[in-house]
Tab-separated table of C-alpha atoms in Angstrom:
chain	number	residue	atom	x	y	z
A	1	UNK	CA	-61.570	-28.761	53.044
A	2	UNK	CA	-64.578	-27.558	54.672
A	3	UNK	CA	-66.173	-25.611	51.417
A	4	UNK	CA	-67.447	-26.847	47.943
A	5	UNK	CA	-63.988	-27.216	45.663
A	6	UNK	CA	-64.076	-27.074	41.892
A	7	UNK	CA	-61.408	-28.080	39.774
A	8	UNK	CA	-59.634	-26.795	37.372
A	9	UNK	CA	-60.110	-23.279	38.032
A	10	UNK	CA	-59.308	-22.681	34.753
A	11	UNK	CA	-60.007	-24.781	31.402
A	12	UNK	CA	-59.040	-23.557	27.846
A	13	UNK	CA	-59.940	-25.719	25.092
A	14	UNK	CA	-60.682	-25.729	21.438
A	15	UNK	CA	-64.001	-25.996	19.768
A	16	UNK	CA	-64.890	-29.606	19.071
A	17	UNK	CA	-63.068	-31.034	22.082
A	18	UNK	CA	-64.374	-32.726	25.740
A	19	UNK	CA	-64.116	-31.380	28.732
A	20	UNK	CA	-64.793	-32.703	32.074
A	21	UNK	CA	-65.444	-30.525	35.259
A	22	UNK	CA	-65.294	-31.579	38.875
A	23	UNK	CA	-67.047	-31.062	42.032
A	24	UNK	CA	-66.239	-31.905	45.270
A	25	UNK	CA	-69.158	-31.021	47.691
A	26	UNK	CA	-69.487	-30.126	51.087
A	27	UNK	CA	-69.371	-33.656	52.913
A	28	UNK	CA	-72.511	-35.107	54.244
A	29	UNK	CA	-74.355	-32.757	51.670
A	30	UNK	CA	-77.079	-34.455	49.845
A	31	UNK	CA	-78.177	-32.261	47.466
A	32	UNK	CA	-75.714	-30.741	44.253
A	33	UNK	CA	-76.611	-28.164	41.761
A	34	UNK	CA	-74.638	-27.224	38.305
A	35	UNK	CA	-75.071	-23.629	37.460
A	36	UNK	CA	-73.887	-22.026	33.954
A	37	UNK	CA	-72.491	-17.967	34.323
A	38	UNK	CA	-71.948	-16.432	31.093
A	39	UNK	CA	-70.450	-13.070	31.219
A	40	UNK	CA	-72.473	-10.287	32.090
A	41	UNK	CA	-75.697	-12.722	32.766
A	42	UNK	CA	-77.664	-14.516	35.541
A	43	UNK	CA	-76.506	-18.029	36.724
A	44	UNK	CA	-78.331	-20.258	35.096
A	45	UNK	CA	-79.742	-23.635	36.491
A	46	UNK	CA	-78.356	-26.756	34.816
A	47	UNK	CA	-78.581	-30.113	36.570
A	48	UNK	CA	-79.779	-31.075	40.159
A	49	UNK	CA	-79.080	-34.259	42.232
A	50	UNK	CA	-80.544	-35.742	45.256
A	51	UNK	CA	-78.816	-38.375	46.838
A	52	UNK	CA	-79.931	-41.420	44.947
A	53	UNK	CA	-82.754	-40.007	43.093
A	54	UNK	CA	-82.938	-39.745	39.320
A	55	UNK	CA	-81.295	-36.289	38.712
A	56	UNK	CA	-83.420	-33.497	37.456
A	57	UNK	CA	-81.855	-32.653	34.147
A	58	UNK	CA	-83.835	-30.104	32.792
A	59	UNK	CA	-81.809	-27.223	32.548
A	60	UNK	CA	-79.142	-29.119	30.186
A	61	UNK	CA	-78.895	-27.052	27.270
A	62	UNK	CA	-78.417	-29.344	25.055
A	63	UNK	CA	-77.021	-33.466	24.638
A	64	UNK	CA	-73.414	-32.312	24.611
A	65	UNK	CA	-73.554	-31.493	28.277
A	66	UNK	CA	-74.274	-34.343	30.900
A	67	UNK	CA	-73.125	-34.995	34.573
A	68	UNK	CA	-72.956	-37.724	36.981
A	69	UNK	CA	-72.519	-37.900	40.978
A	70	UNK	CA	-71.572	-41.017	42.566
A	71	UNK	CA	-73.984	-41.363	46.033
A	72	UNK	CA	-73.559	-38.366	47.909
A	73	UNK	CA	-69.869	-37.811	46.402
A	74	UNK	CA	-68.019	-36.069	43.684
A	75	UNK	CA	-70.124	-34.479	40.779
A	76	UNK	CA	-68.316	-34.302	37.209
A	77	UNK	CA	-69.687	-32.248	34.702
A	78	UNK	CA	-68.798	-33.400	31.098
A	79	UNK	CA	-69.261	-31.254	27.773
A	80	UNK	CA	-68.465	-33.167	24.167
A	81	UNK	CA	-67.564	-31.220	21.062
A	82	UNK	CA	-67.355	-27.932	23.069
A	83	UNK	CA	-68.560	-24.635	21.401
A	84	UNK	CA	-67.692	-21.110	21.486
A	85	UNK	CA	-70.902	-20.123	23.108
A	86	UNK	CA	-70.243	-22.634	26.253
A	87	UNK	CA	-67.613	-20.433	27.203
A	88	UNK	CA	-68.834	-19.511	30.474
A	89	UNK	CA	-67.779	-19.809	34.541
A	90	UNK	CA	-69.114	-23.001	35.300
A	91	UNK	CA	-70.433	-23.251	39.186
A	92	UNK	CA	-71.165	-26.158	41.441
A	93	UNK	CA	-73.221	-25.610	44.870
A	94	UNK	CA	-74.597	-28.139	47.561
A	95	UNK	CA	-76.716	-28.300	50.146
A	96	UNK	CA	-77.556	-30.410	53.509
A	97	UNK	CA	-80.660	-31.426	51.373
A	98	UNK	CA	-83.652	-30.130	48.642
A	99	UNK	CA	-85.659	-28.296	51.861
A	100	UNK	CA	-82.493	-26.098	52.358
A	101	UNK	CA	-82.268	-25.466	48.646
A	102	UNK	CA	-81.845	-21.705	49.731
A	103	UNK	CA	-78.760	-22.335	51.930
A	104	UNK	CA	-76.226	-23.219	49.135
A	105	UNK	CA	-72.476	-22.995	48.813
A	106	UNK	CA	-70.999	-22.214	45.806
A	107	UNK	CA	-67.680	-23.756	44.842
A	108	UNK	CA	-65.262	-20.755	43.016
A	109	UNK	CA	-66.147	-22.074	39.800
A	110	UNK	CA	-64.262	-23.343	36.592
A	111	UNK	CA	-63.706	-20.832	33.838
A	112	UNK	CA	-64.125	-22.110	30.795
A	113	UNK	CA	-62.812	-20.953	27.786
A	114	UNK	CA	-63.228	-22.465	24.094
A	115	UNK	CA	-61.247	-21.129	21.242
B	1	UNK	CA	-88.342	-10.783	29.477
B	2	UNK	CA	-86.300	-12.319	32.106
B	3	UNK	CA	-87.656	-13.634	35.491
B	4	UNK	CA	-85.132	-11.610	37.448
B	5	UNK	CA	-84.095	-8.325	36.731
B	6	UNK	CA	-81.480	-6.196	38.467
B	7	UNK	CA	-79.463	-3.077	37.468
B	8	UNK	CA	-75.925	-4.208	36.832
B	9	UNK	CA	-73.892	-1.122	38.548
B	10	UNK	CA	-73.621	1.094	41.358
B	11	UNK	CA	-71.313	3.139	42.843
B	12	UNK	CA	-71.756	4.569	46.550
B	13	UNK	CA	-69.191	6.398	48.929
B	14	UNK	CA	-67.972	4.724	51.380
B	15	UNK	CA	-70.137	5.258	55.063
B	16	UNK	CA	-73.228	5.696	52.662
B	17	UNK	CA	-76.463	3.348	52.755
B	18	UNK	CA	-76.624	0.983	49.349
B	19	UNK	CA	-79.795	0.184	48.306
B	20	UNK	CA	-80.045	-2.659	45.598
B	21	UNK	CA	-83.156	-3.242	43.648
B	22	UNK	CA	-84.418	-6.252	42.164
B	23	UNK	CA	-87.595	-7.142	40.496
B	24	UNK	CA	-89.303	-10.863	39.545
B	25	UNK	CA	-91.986	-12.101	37.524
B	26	UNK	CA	-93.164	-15.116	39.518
B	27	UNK	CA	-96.325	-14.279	41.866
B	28	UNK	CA	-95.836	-18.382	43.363
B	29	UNK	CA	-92.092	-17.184	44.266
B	30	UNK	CA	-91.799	-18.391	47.562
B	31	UNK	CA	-88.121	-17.609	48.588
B	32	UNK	CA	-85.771	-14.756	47.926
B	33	UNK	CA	-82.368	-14.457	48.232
B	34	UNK	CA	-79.414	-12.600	47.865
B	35	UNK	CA	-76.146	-13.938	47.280
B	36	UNK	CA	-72.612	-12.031	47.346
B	37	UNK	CA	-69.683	-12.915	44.834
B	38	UNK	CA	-66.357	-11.662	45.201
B	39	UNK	CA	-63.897	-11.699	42.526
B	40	UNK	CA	-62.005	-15.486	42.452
B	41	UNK	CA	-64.885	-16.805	44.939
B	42	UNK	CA	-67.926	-18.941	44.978
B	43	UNK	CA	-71.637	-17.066	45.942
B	44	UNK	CA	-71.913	-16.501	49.263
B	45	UNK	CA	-75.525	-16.797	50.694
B	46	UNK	CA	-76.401	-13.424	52.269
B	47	UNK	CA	-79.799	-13.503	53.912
B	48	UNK	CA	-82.484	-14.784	52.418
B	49	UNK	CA	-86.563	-13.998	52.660
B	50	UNK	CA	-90.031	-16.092	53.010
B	51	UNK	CA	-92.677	-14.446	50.382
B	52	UNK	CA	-95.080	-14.114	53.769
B	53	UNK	CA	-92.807	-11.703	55.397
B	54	UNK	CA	-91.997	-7.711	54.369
B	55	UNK	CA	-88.896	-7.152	55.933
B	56	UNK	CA	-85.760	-9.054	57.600
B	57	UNK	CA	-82.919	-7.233	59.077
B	58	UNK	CA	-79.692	-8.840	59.793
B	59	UNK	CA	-76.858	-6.044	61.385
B	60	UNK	CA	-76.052	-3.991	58.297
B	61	UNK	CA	-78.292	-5.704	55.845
B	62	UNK	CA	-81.547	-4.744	55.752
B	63	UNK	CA	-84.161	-6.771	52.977
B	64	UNK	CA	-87.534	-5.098	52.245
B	65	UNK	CA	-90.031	-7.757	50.254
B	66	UNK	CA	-93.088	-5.902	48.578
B	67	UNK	CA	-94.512	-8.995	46.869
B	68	UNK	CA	-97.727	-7.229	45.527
B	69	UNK	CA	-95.069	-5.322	43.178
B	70	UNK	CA	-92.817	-8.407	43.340
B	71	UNK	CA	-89.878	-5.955	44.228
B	72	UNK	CA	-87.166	-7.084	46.728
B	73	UNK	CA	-84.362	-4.810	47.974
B	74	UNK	CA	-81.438	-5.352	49.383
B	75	UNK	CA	-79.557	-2.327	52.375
B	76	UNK	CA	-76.325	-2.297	53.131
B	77	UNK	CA	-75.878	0.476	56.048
B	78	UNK	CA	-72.526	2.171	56.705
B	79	UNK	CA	-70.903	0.615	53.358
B	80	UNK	CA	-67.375	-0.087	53.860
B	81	UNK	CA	-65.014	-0.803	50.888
B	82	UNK	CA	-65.364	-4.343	51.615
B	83	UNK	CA	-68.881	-4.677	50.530
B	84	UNK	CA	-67.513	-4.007	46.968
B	85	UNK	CA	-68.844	-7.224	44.898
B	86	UNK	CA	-71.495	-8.416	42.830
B	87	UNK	CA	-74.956	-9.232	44.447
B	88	UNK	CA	-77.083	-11.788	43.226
B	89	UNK	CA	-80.690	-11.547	43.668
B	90	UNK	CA	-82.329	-15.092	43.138
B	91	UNK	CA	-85.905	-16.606	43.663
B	92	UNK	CA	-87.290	-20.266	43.856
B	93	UNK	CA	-90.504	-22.067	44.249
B	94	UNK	CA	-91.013	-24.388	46.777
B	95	UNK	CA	-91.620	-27.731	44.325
B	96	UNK	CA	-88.907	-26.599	41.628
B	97	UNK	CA	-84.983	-27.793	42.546
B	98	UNK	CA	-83.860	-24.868	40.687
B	99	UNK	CA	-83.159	-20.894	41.665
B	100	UNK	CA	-83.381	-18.290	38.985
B	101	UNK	CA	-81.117	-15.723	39.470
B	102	UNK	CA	-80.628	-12.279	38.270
B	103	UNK	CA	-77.444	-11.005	36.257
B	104	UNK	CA	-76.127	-9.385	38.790
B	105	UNK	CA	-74.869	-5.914	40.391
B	106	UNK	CA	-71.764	-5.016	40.483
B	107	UNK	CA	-71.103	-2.589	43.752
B	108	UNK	CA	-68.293	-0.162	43.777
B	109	UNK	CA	-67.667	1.578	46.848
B	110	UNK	CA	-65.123	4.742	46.639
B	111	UNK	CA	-63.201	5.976	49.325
C-alpha cells in the first residue's frame, strides 16, 4: 500500500501479558517514530529511528516497552507484562528522513486495551 | 504545565470560519504544525509553519504564528461538515527527533 499500515488494529490483552505491535512504513522512508495516545491526551513521543543509526529511545516510559526496525523496514513495538495504564492507541509515523521530521504519516494506529 | 495546550471542543455551524487556538511553552520552537485525525485514521499533516514567519495561508486554512506570545492558530474558512475531526497542534525543535503535541480539539460542525 502506499500509506504507513499498523497491525492489529485492535489488541486486547490481560495485565501481565506481551504484546507486540507492527509497523509497516512508507517504503523508501528512512526515518520511523512510535507515538503513545492515551485517551483524552496529546500524542506522546516514544522511540525514533534513523536508518542505521542507534535509535533515540528516550521517550520509552519505562523497560517493559522496547522496539526494533530492521534497515529501513518493518518497526515492531513490543510491551512485556502489560499494565492497565498502557492502555492507549498506539501510533507509528515515517518520514523521507529526520530534516522532514514535520512531514509525517501516521499509520491508523493499534488500540490497545489491557484488562 | 504542559508544553502544548489546546482547548479540547468546539462546535461551529456549518459555512462559519473556525478558529483553533493553541499555545506552547518553548521560545527555541522552530516548527509548528497542525495535524487532522479522523475517526479510524492516522494524523494527517495539515500545513505546517517556520517560527520566522507570521502567517501561511493554504485555500481554506489560514495559520497565524505570534511567537512573541507563542500562540499559533489555526482558520478553517467556509467550514463544511467534513472538517469535523480532531486537530492536533504540535511543535519541534530543529536538533530534537521528537514533536510534542497538544491533546487535541475535537471540531463539531452542525448543519
Amino acid at each position: 500500500g502506499a500509506g504507513v499500515s499498523q497491525s492489529p488494529s485492535n489488541k486486547v490483552t490481560e495485565k501481565g501479558k506481551d504484546v507486540e505491535l507492527r509497523c509497516d512504513p512508507i517504503s523508501g522512508h528512512t526515518a520511523l517514530y512510535w507515538y503513545r495516545q492515551r485517551l483524552g491526551q496529546g500524542l506522546e513521543f516514544l522511540i525514533y529511528f534513523q536508518g542505521n543509526s542507534a535509535p533515540d529511545k528516550s521517550g520509552l516510559p519505562s523497560d517493559r516497552f522496547s522496539a526494533e526496525r530492521t534497515g529501513e523496514s518493518v518497526s515492531t513495538l513490543t510491551i512485556q507484562r502489560t499494565q492497565q495504564e498502557d492502555s492507549a492507541v498506539y501510533l507509528c509515523a515515517s518520514s523521507l528522513d529526520r530534516e522532514s521530521s514535520g512531514t509525517q504519516y501516521f499509520g491508523p494506529g493499534t488500540r490497545l486495551t489491557v484488562l | 504545565g504542559e508544553d502544548v495546550e489546546q482547548s479540547l471542543f468546539l462546535s461551529v455551524r456549518e459555512g462559519d470560519s473556525s478558529v483553533i487556538n493553541c499555545t506552547y511553552t518553548d521560545s527555541s520552537s522552530t516548527y509548528l504544525y497542525w495535524y487532522k485525525q479522523e475517526p479510524g485514521a492516522g494524523l494527517q499533516l495539515l500545513t505546517y509553519i517556520f517560527s520566522n514567519m507570521d502567517m501561511k495561508q493554504d485555500q481554506r486554512l489560514t495559520v497565524l504564528l505570534n511567537k512573541k506570545d507563542k500562540h499559533l492558530s489555526l482558520r478553517i474558512a467556509d467550514t463544511q461538515t467534513g472538517d469535523s475531526a480532531i486537530y492536533f497542534c504540535a511543535e519541534s525543535r530543529k536538533n530534537n527527533n521528537d514533536m510534542r503535541f497538544g491533546a487535541g480539539t475535537r471540531l463539531t460542525v452542525k448543519p
